[in-house]
CSV table of C-alpha atoms in Angstrom, one decimal:
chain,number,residue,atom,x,y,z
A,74,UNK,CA,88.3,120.3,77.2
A,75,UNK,CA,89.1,121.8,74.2
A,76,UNK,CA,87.9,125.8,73.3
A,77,UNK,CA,85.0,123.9,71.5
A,78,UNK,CA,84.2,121.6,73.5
A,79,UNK,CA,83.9,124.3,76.7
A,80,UNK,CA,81.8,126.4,74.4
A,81,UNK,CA,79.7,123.6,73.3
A,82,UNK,CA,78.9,121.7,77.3
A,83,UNK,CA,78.4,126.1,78.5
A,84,UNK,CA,75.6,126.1,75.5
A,85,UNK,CA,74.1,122.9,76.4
A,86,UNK,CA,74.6,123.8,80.1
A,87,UNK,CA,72.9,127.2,80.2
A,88,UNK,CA,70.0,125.3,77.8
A,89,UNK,CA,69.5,122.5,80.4
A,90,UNK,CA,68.5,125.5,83.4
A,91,UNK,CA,66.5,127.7,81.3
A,92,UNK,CA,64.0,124.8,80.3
A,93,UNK,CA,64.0,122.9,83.5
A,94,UNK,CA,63.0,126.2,85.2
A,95,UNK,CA,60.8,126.4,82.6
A,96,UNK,CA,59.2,123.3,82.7
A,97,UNK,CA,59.7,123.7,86.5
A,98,UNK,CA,56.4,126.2,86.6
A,99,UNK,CA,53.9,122.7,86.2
A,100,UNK,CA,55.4,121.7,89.4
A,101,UNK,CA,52.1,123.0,91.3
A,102,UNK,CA,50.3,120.3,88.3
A,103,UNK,CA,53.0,117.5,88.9
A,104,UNK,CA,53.1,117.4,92.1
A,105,UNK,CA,49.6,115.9,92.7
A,106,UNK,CA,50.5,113.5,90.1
A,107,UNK,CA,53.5,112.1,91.4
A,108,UNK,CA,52.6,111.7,95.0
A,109,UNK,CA,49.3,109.7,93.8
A,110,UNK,CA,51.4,107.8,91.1
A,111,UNK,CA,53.5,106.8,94.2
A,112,UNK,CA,50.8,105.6,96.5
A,113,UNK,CA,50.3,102.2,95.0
A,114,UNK,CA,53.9,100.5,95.4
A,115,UNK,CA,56.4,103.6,96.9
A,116,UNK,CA,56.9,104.3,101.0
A,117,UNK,CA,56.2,107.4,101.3
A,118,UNK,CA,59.0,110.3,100.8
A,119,UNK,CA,59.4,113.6,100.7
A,120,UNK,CA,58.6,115.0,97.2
A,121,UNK,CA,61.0,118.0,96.9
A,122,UNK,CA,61.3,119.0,92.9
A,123,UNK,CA,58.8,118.3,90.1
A,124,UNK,CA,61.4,118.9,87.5
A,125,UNK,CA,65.0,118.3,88.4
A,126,UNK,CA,68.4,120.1,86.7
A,127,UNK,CA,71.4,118.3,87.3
A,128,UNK,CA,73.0,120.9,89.6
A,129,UNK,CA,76.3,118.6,88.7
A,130,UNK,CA,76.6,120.4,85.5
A,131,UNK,CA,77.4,123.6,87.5
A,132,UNK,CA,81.0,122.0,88.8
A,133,UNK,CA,82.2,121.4,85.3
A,134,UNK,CA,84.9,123.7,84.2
A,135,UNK,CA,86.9,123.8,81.0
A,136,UNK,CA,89.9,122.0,82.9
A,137,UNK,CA,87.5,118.5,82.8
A,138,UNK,CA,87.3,116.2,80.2
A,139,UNK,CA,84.3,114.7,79.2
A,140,UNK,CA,84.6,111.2,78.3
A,141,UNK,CA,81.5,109.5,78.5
A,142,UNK,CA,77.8,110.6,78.1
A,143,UNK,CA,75.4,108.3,80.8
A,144,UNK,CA,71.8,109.0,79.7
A,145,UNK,CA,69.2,107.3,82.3
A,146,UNK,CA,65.3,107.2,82.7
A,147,UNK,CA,64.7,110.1,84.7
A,148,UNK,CA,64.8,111.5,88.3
A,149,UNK,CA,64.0,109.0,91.0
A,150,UNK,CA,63.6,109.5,94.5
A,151,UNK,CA,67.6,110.1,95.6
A,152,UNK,CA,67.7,112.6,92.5
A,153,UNK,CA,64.6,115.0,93.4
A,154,UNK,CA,66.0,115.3,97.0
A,155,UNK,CA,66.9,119.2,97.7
A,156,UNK,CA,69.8,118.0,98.9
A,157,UNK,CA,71.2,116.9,95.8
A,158,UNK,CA,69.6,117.8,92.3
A,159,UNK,CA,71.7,115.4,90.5
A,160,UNK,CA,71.4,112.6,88.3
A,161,UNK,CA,72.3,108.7,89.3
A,162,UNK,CA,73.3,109.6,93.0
A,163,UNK,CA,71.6,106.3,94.4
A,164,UNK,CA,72.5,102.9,93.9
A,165,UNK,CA,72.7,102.9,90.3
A,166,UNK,CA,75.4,105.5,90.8
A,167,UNK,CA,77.4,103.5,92.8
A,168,UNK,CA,77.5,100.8,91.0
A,169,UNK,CA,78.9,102.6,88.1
A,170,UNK,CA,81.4,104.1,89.9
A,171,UNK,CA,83.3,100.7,91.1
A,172,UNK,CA,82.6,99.5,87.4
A,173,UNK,CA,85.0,101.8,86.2
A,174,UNK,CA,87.1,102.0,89.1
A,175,UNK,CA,87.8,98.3,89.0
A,176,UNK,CA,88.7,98.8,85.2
A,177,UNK,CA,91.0,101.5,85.0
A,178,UNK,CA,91.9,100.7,81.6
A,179,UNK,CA,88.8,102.4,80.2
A,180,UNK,CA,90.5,105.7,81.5
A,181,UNK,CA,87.5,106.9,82.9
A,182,UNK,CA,86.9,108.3,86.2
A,183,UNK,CA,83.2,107.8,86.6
A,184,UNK,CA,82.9,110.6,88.9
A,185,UNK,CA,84.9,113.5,87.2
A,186,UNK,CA,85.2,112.5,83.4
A,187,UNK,CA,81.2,111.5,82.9
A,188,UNK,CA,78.3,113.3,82.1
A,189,UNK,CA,75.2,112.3,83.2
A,190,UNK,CA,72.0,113.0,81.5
A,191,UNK,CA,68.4,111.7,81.7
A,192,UNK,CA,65.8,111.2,78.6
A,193,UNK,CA,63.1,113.4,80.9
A,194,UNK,CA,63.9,115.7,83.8
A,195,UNK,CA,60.3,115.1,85.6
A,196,UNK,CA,60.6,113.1,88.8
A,197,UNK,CA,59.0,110.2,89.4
A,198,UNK,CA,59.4,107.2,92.2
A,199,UNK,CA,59.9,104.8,89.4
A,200,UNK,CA,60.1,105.1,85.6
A,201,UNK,CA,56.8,103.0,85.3
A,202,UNK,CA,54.8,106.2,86.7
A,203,UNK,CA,54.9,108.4,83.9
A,204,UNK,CA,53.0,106.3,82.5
A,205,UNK,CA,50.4,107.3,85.3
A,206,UNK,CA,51.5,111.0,85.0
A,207,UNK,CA,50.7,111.2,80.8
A,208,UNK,CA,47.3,109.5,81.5
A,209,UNK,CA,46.0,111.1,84.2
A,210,UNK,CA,47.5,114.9,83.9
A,211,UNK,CA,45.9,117.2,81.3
A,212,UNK,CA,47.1,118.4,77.9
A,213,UNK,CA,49.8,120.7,79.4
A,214,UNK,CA,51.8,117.4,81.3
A,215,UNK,CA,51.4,115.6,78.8
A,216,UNK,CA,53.4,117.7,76.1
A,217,UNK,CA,56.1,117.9,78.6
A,218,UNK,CA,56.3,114.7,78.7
A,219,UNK,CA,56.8,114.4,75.0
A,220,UNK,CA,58.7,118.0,74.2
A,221,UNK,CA,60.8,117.0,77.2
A,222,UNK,CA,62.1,114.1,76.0
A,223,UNK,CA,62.7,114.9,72.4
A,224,UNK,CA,64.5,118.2,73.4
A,225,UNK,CA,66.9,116.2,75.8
A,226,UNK,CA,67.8,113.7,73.0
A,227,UNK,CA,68.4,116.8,70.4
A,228,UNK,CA,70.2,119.0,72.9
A,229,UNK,CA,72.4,115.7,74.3
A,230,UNK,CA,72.9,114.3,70.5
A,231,UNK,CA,74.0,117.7,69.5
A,232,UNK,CA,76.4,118.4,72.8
A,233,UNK,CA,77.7,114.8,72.0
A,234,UNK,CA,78.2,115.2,68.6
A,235,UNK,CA,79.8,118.7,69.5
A,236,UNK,CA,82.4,117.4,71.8
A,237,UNK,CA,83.4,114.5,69.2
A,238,UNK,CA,84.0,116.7,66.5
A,239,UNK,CA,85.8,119.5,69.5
A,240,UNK,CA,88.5,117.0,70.7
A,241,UNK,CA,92.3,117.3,69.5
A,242,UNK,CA,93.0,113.4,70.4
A,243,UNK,CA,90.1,111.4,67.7
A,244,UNK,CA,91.1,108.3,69.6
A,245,UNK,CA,89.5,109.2,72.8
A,246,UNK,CA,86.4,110.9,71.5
A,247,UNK,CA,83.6,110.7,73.5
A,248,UNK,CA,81.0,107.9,73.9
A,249,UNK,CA,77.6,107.8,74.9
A,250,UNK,CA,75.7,104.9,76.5
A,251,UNK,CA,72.0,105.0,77.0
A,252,UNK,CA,71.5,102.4,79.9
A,253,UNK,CA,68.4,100.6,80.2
A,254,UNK,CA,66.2,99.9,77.3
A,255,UNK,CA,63.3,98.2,78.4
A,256,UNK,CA,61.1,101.5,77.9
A,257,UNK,CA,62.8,102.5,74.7
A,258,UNK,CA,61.3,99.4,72.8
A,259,UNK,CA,57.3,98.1,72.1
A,260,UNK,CA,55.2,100.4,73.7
A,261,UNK,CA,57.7,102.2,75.6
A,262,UNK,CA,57.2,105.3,77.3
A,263,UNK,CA,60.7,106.6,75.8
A,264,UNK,CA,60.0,106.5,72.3
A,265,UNK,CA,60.0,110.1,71.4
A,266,UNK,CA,63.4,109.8,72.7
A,267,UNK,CA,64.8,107.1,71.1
A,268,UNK,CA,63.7,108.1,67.4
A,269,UNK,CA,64.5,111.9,68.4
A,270,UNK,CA,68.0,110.9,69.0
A,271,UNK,CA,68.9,109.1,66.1
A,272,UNK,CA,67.7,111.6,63.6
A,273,UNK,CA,70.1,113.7,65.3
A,274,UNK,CA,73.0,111.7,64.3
A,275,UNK,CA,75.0,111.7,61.3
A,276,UNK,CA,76.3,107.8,60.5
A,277,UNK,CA,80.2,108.7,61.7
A,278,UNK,CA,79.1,109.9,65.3
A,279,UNK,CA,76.5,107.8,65.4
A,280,UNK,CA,79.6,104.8,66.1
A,281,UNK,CA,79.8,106.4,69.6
A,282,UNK,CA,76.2,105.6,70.7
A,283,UNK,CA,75.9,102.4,73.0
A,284,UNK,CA,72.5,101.0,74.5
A,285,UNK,CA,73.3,98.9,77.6
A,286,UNK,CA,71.0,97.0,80.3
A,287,UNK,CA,70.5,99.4,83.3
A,288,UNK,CA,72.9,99.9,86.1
A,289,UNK,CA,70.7,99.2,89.1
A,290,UNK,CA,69.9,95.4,89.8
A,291,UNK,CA,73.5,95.1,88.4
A,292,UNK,CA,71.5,93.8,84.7
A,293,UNK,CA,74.7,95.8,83.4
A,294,UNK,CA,77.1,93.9,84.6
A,295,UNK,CA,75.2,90.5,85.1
A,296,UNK,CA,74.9,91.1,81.0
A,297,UNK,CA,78.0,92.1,80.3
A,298,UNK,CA,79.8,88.9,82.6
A,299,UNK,CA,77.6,86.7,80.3
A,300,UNK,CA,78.6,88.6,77.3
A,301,UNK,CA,82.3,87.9,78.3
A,302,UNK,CA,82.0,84.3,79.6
A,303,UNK,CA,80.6,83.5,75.7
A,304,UNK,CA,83.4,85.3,74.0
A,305,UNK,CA,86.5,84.9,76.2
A,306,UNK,CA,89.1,85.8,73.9
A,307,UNK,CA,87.8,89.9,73.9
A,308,UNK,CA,88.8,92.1,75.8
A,309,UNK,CA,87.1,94.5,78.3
A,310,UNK,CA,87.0,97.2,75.1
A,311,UNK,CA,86.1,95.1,72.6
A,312,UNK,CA,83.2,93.2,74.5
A,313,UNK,CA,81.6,96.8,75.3
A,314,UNK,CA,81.9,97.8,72.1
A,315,UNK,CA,80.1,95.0,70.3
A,316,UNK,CA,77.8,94.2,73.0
A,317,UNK,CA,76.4,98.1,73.3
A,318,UNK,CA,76.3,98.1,69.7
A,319,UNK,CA,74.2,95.1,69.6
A,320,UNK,CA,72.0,96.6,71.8
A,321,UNK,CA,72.0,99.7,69.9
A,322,UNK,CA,71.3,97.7,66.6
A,323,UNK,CA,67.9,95.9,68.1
A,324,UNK,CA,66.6,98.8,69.8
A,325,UNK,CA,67.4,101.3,66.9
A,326,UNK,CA,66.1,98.6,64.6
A,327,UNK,CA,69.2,98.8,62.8
């Protein structure tokens, strides 16, 4: 990274631990929530943190290079796990990784140059259940809900807008993908996020925002194969490019 760059991911960084510690001090309100929001259609497991901070972010040092932004849903069960504190460690993660493994010519080492990031910190078993957490806690879990999400899309549009602006090589300025939409659209829970982050954006950054189908159940690459198979004569690059900014278009209602 770049002197600007470093300074900007440190900001965001030091940001992200202060308000998940912060928000952490509901945990004796969420925790409640999220075992009962669970019961219906989760195994049991053990519930270790309300309100997770990627502990990942504490690796990163001024030698990496931040090429891609991931932003996810939130926390799921591998996530909250004591053991790790870290975003898209399950199977979602994995799948990722060989993505970009198998396609070295996006120069991307999924492991070491991306920067994962989730549109809420609070745990739940699935995404569906903070629907249960916002209806059934009281006033106090339901503005973290909301200030939660539109302070993750300011502070991630600003860090990404930050390292674009940072980097001494234009041509490899970072991109961020929002994967999985489903809950940014209609009556999603996510919406605070979604219009929160584009107001963030000036129109020359905003280029370098992508919405793609999720990672897990391989929708990502089961939509990207059919995206290919209908326009064979792009390349890897180009079909990422216009199909995340298709995406980007309908959700953004663009």
């Amino acid at each position: 990274m770049t002197q600007a760059q470093w300074n900007a991911f440190s900001n965001f960084r030091v940001q992200m631990k202060s308000l998940c510690e912060q928000w952490g001090l509901l945990g004796d309100k969420l925790y409640p929530l999220q075992q009962e929001a669970a019961k219906k259609d989760t195994p049991e497991y053990p519930l270790e943190t309300a309100v997770v901070y990627n502990q990942a972010y504490d690796s990163v040092t001024i030698n990496d290079e931040i090429r891609l932004i991931v932003i996810g849903d939130n926390p799921g069960k591998d996530e909250q796990l004591e053991k790790n504190r870290q975003y898209l460690v399950g199977q979602s993660g994995k799948i990722a990784d060989g993505f970009f493994k198998r396609n070295p010519e996006l120069n991307i080492d999924f492991r070491k140059n991306t920067l994962i990031v989730n549109k809420t910190p609070v745990h739940t078993a699935k995404t569906a259940h903070l629907r249960f957490l916002a209806k059934n806690g009281d006033s106090q879990i339901q503005n973290l809900l909301l200030e939660s999400q539109k302070t993750m899309a300011q502070l991630t549009a600003k860090l990404h807008q930050e390292l674009i602006e940072g980097t001494d090589c234009p041509q490899k300025a970072a991109q961020l993908w929002l994967v999985g939409y489903a809950e940014l659209k209609g009556k999603g829970i996510f919406l605070p996020y979604r219009d929160t982050l584009k107001n963030a954006y000036n129109s020359k950054n905003w280029e370098n925002v992508y919405v793609y189908q999720h990672f897990s159940m391989n929708r990502f690459l089961i939509d990207l194969k059919s995206f290919r198979t209908e326009h064979s004569d792009l390349s890897l690059p180009q079909a990422l490019k216009i199909l995340g900014h298709l995406h980007r278009d309908e959700i953004f209602n663009i």
